[in-house]
mmCIF file of C-alpha atoms in Angstrom:
data_model
loop_
_atom_site.group_PDB
_atom_site.id
_atom_site.type_symbol
_atom_site.label_atom_id
_atom_site.label_comp_id
_atom_site.label_asym_id
_atom_site.label_seq_id
_atom_site.Cartn_x
_atom_site.Cartn_y
_atom_site.Cartn_z
ATOM 1 C CA ALA A 1 88.624 -20.855 -50.840
ATOM 2 C CA ARG A 2 86.198 -23.377 -49.119
ATOM 3 C CA TYR A 3 89.183 -25.411 -47.808
ATOM 4 C CA GLN A 4 90.828 -22.211 -46.489
ATOM 5 C CA TYR A 5 87.438 -21.266 -44.897
ATOM 6 C CA ASN A 6 87.008 -24.807 -43.301
ATOM 7 C CA LEU A 7 90.728 -24.677 -42.010
ATOM 8 C CA GLY A 8 90.078 -21.417 -40.504
ATOM 9 C CA SER A 9 86.796 -22.759 -38.812
ATOM 10 C CA PHE A 10 88.897 -25.645 -37.427
ATOM 11 C CA HIS A 11 91.319 -23.327 -35.859
ATOM 12 C CA MET A 12 88.806 -21.186 -34.435
ATOM 13 C CA ASN A 13 86.966 -23.981 -32.885
ATOM 14 C CA GLN A 14 90.342 -25.073 -31.300
ATOM 15 C CA GLY A 15 90.883 -21.530 -29.980
ATOM 16 C CA ASP A 16 93.702 -20.469 -32.208
ATOM 17 C CA VAL A 17 92.098 -17.367 -33.416
ATOM 18 C CA ASP A 18 95.213 -15.797 -35.023
ATOM 19 C CA GLU A 19 95.487 -18.936 -37.408
ATOM 20 C CA ALA A 20 92.139 -18.787 -38.072
ATOM 21 C CA ILE A 21 92.190 -15.093 -39.093
ATOM 22 C CA ASN A 22 95.122 -16.113 -41.395
ATOM 23 C CA TYR A 23 92.948 -18.869 -43.091
ATOM 24 C CA PHE A 24 89.954 -16.756 -43.365
ATOM 25 C CA LYS A 25 91.788 -14.012 -45.086
ATOM 26 C CA LYS A 26 93.337 -16.504 -47.454
ATOM 27 C CA SER A 27 89.825 -17.605 -48.309
ATOM 28 C CA LEU A 28 88.861 -14.281 -49.070
ATOM 29 C CA GLU A 29 91.726 -13.461 -51.300
ATOM 30 C CA LEU A 30 90.603 -16.532 -53.403
ATOM 31 C CA GLU A 31 86.764 -15.524 -53.344
ATOM 32 C CA PRO A 32 86.300 -11.851 -52.306
ATOM 33 C CA GLY A 33 82.644 -12.059 -52.309
ATOM 34 C CA ALA A 34 82.415 -15.083 -49.804
ATOM 35 C CA TYR A 35 79.975 -13.512 -47.196
ATOM 36 C CA GLN A 36 80.085 -16.256 -44.571
ATOM 37 C CA THR A 37 83.993 -16.026 -44.916
ATOM 38 C CA MET A 38 83.568 -12.332 -43.838
ATOM 39 C CA ASN A 39 81.199 -13.045 -41.010
ATOM 40 C CA ALA A 40 83.770 -15.754 -39.512
ATOM 41 C CA LEU A 41 86.516 -13.140 -39.776
ATOM 42 C CA GLY A 42 84.428 -10.778 -38.015
ATOM 43 C CA LEU A 43 83.928 -13.207 -35.197
ATOM 44 C CA ALA A 44 87.537 -13.934 -35.108
ATOM 45 C CA TYR A 45 88.403 -10.320 -34.858
ATOM 46 C CA ALA A 46 85.754 -9.970 -32.035
ATOM 47 C CA MET A 47 87.285 -13.070 -30.286
ATOM 48 C CA LYS A 48 90.354 -10.819 -30.264
ATOM 49 C CA GLY A 49 88.637 -7.720 -29.008
ATOM 50 C CA ASN A 50 89.456 -5.930 -32.402
ATOM 51 C CA PHE A 51 85.836 -4.487 -32.456
ATOM 52 C CA GLN A 52 86.511 -2.143 -34.949
ATOM 53 C CA ALA A 53 87.860 -4.838 -37.594
ATOM 54 C CA ALA A 54 84.754 -7.046 -36.498
ATOM 55 C CA LEU A 55 82.421 -4.405 -37.383
ATOM 56 C CA THR A 56 84.191 -3.576 -40.781
ATOM 57 C CA GLN A 57 83.865 -7.578 -41.654
ATOM 58 C CA PHE A 58 80.311 -7.590 -40.663
ATOM 59 C CA GLU A 59 79.681 -4.388 -42.582
ATOM 60 C CA LYS A 60 81.207 -5.729 -45.502
ATOM 61 C CA CYS A 61 79.236 -9.162 -45.159
ATOM 62 C CA LEU A 62 76.144 -7.481 -45.156
ATOM 63 C CA LYS A 63 76.755 -4.915 -48.174
ATOM 64 C CA THR A 64 77.592 -8.400 -50.051
ATOM 65 C CA ASN A 65 74.705 -10.197 -48.847
ATOM 66 C CA PRO A 66 71.922 -7.826 -46.942
ATOM 67 C CA ARG A 67 69.662 -10.993 -46.218
ATOM 68 C CA PHE A 68 72.492 -12.796 -43.876
ATOM 69 C CA THR A 69 71.073 -11.753 -40.841
ATOM 70 C CA GLU A 70 73.546 -13.731 -38.754
ATOM 71 C CA ALA A 71 75.993 -11.004 -39.438
ATOM 72 C CA ARG A 72 73.461 -8.375 -38.325
ATOM 73 C CA ASN A 73 73.131 -10.143 -34.978
ATOM 74 C CA ASN A 74 76.882 -10.209 -34.657
ATOM 75 C CA ARG A 75 77.183 -6.786 -35.527
ATOM 76 C CA ALA A 76 74.692 -5.837 -32.835
ATOM 77 C CA MET A 77 76.588 -7.742 -30.214
ATOM 78 C CA ILE A 78 79.632 -5.646 -31.090
ATOM 79 C CA TYR A 79 77.649 -2.615 -30.992
ATOM 80 C CA GLN A 80 76.757 -3.567 -27.309
ATOM 81 C CA GLU A 81 80.245 -4.429 -26.364
ATOM 82 C CA MET A 82 81.353 -0.889 -27.478
ATOM 83 C CA GLY A 83 78.402 0.566 -25.566
ATOM 84 C CA GLN A 84 76.526 1.728 -28.422
ATOM 85 C CA ILE A 85 73.138 0.486 -27.072
ATOM 86 C CA ASP A 86 70.893 2.271 -29.383
ATOM 87 C CA LEU A 87 72.602 0.613 -32.341
ATOM 88 C CA ALA A 88 72.731 -2.517 -30.950
ATOM 89 C CA GLU A 89 68.870 -2.587 -29.888
ATOM 90 C CA MET A 90 68.076 -1.449 -33.624
ATOM 91 C CA GLU A 91 70.135 -4.227 -35.117
ATOM 92 C CA TYR A 92 68.760 -6.779 -33.040
ATOM 93 C CA LYS A 93 65.178 -5.729 -33.785
ATOM 94 C CA LYS A 94 66.055 -5.939 -37.499
ATOM 95 C CA ALA A 95 67.388 -9.469 -37.086
ATOM 96 C CA ILE A 96 64.227 -10.446 -35.280
ATOM 97 C CA GLU A 97 62.058 -8.976 -37.980
ATOM 98 C CA ASP A 98 63.508 -11.208 -40.427
ATOM 99 C CA ARG A 99 61.149 -14.266 -40.673
ATOM 100 C CA HIS A 100 63.582 -16.368 -42.885
ATOM 101 C CA TYR A 101 66.265 -15.919 -40.001
ATOM 102 C CA GLN A 102 66.634 -19.541 -38.674
ATOM 103 C CA ASN A 103 68.320 -18.484 -35.439
ATOM 104 C CA ARG A 104 65.877 -15.802 -34.331
ATOM 105 C CA GLU A 105 66.233 -16.942 -30.814
ATOM 106 C CA ASN A 106 69.555 -15.403 -30.788
ATOM 107 C CA PRO A 107 68.687 -11.749 -31.318
ATOM 108 C CA TYR A 108 65.730 -12.305 -28.794
ATOM 109 C CA TYR A 109 68.375 -13.698 -26.424
ATOM 110 C CA ASN A 110 70.575 -10.750 -27.017
ATOM 111 C CA LEU A 111 68.190 -8.068 -26.599
ATOM 112 C CA ALA A 112 66.828 -9.577 -23.178
ATOM 113 C CA ARG A 113 70.679 -9.305 -22.042
ATOM 114 C CA LEU A 114 70.671 -5.785 -23.292
ATOM 115 C CA TYR A 115 67.432 -4.672 -21.512
ATOM 116 C CA LEU A 116 68.552 -6.635 -18.496
ATOM 117 C CA ALA A 117 71.570 -4.497 -18.336
ATOM 118 C CA GLN A 118 69.413 -1.472 -18.606
ATOM 119 C CA ASP A 119 67.230 -2.741 -15.774
ATOM 120 C CA LYS A 120 64.456 -2.714 -18.276
ATOM 121 C CA LEU A 121 62.972 -6.283 -16.508
ATOM 122 C CA ASP A 122 59.839 -6.444 -18.272
ATOM 123 C CA LEU A 123 61.296 -6.159 -21.896
ATOM 124 C CA ALA A 124 64.122 -8.345 -20.752
ATOM 125 C CA LEU A 125 61.724 -11.199 -19.593
ATOM 126 C CA TYR A 126 59.131 -10.625 -22.785
ATOM 127 C CA ASN A 127 62.411 -11.146 -25.148
ATOM 128 C CA VAL A 128 63.979 -14.139 -23.007
ATOM 129 C CA ASN A 129 60.483 -15.813 -23.351
ATOM 130 C CA MET A 130 60.509 -15.328 -27.016
ATOM 131 C CA ALA A 131 63.819 -16.902 -27.434
ATOM 132 C CA LEU A 132 62.487 -19.843 -25.474
ATOM 133 C CA GLU A 133 59.551 -20.085 -27.358
ATOM 134 C CA LEU A 134 61.511 -20.302 -30.599
ATOM 135 C CA ASN A 135 64.257 -22.588 -28.789
ATOM 136 C CA ASN A 136 63.184 -24.588 -25.780
ATOM 137 C CA ARG A 137 66.449 -26.120 -25.620
ATOM 138 C CA MET A 138 68.391 -22.920 -25.257
ATOM 139 C CA ILE A 139 69.880 -23.422 -21.839
ATOM 140 C CA LEU A 140 71.638 -19.832 -21.481
ATOM 141 C CA ALA A 141 68.111 -18.645 -22.020
ATOM 142 C CA TYR A 142 66.661 -20.478 -19.014
ATOM 143 C CA ASN A 143 69.682 -19.110 -16.938
ATOM 144 C CA LEU A 144 68.937 -15.778 -18.160
ATOM 145 C CA GLN A 145 65.239 -16.132 -17.583
ATOM 146 C CA GLY A 146 66.033 -17.088 -13.847
ATOM 147 C CA ILE A 147 68.042 -14.234 -13.394
ATOM 148 C CA ILE A 148 65.440 -11.840 -14.441
ATOM 149 C CA TYR A 149 62.921 -13.374 -12.145
ATOM 150 C CA GLU A 150 65.184 -13.069 -9.253
ATOM 151 C CA ARG A 151 65.490 -9.472 -10.196
ATOM 152 C CA LEU A 152 61.813 -9.163 -10.391
ATOM 153 C CA ASN A 153 61.771 -10.976 -6.951
ATOM 154 C CA ARG A 154 59.835 -13.871 -8.382
ATOM 155 C CA PHE A 155 61.970 -16.468 -6.771
ATOM 156 C CA THR A 156 59.581 -19.477 -7.457
ATOM 157 C CA ASP A 157 59.569 -18.471 -11.229
ATOM 158 C CA ALA A 158 63.351 -18.365 -10.880
ATOM 159 C CA ILE A 159 63.631 -21.735 -9.512
ATOM 160 C CA ASN A 160 61.562 -23.190 -12.104
ATOM 161 C CA SER A 161 63.621 -21.769 -14.855
ATOM 162 C CA TYR A 162 66.722 -22.956 -13.554
ATOM 163 C CA LYS A 163 65.034 -26.691 -13.012
ATOM 164 C CA ASN A 164 63.825 -26.331 -16.542
ATOM 165 C CA GLY A 165 67.093 -25.696 -17.823
ATOM 166 C CA LEU A 166 68.493 -28.335 -16.063
ATOM 167 C CA LYS A 167 66.220 -30.834 -17.406
ATOM 168 C CA LYS A 168 67.448 -29.731 -21.013
ATOM 169 C CA THR A 169 71.085 -30.455 -20.339
ATOM 170 C CA ASP A 170 72.779 -33.606 -20.708
ATOM 171 C CA GLY A 171 72.196 -35.277 -17.366
ATOM 172 C CA GLY A 172 71.506 -32.159 -15.522
ATOM 173 C CA HIS A 173 75.232 -30.746 -15.663
ATOM 174 C CA ASP A 174 75.655 -26.898 -15.911
ATOM 175 C CA ILE A 175 77.433 -25.207 -13.453
ATOM 176 C CA ASN A 176 75.790 -21.938 -13.870
ATOM 177 C CA LEU A 177 72.307 -23.331 -13.556
ATOM 178 C CA LYS A 178 73.342 -25.356 -10.239
ATOM 179 C CA PHE A 179 74.626 -22.335 -8.819
ATOM 180 C CA ASN A 180 71.889 -19.808 -9.389
ATOM 181 C CA LEU A 181 69.455 -22.671 -8.665
ATOM 182 C CA ALA A 182 71.326 -22.850 -4.994
ATOM 183 C CA VAL A 183 71.273 -19.151 -4.648
ATOM 184 C CA ALA A 184 67.399 -18.741 -5.554
ATOM 185 C CA TYR A 185 66.899 -21.479 -2.977
ATOM 186 C CA PHE A 186 68.684 -19.493 -0.382
ATOM 187 C CA LYS A 187 67.045 -16.390 -1.091
ATOM 188 C CA THR A 188 63.698 -18.122 -0.414
#
């Protein structure tokens, strides 16, 4: 089962999602209670745009292991994609509450994205700041923080966010941060 899971992960990393799905299914045939495989299969279905199948896998995963918070964060992202904002927000908050979850910056970041889309800028800023407090190497969070600052017309803060993000990249190479930095400079 583990070998099939590893092959599925390899194919997913190579962008061959259909092949990844086949291997994850084989893994689950051999070990039906493998919750990490259920989560991976859910991610593969999400990549294919099959959100209902992805939700089913995340729900199976959480039923098998309710403490596997990664699946909760993934389920919240699917809810958000499906426009079920209240459910997404609730799931992100539950993921954040799990003090044993080692990737708590992810639901904070995702919650910030959700609030930004709703134009709840103060909440978005709070959550992206929490993501960065937990992981100050999260490049996407610096970019999002800058975008939020721009929406708040705080261009100097936006510029600093983009610059801080570029400092964390390998050699200052991130096209999104560079572009947004240029736009923020233009706006000032």
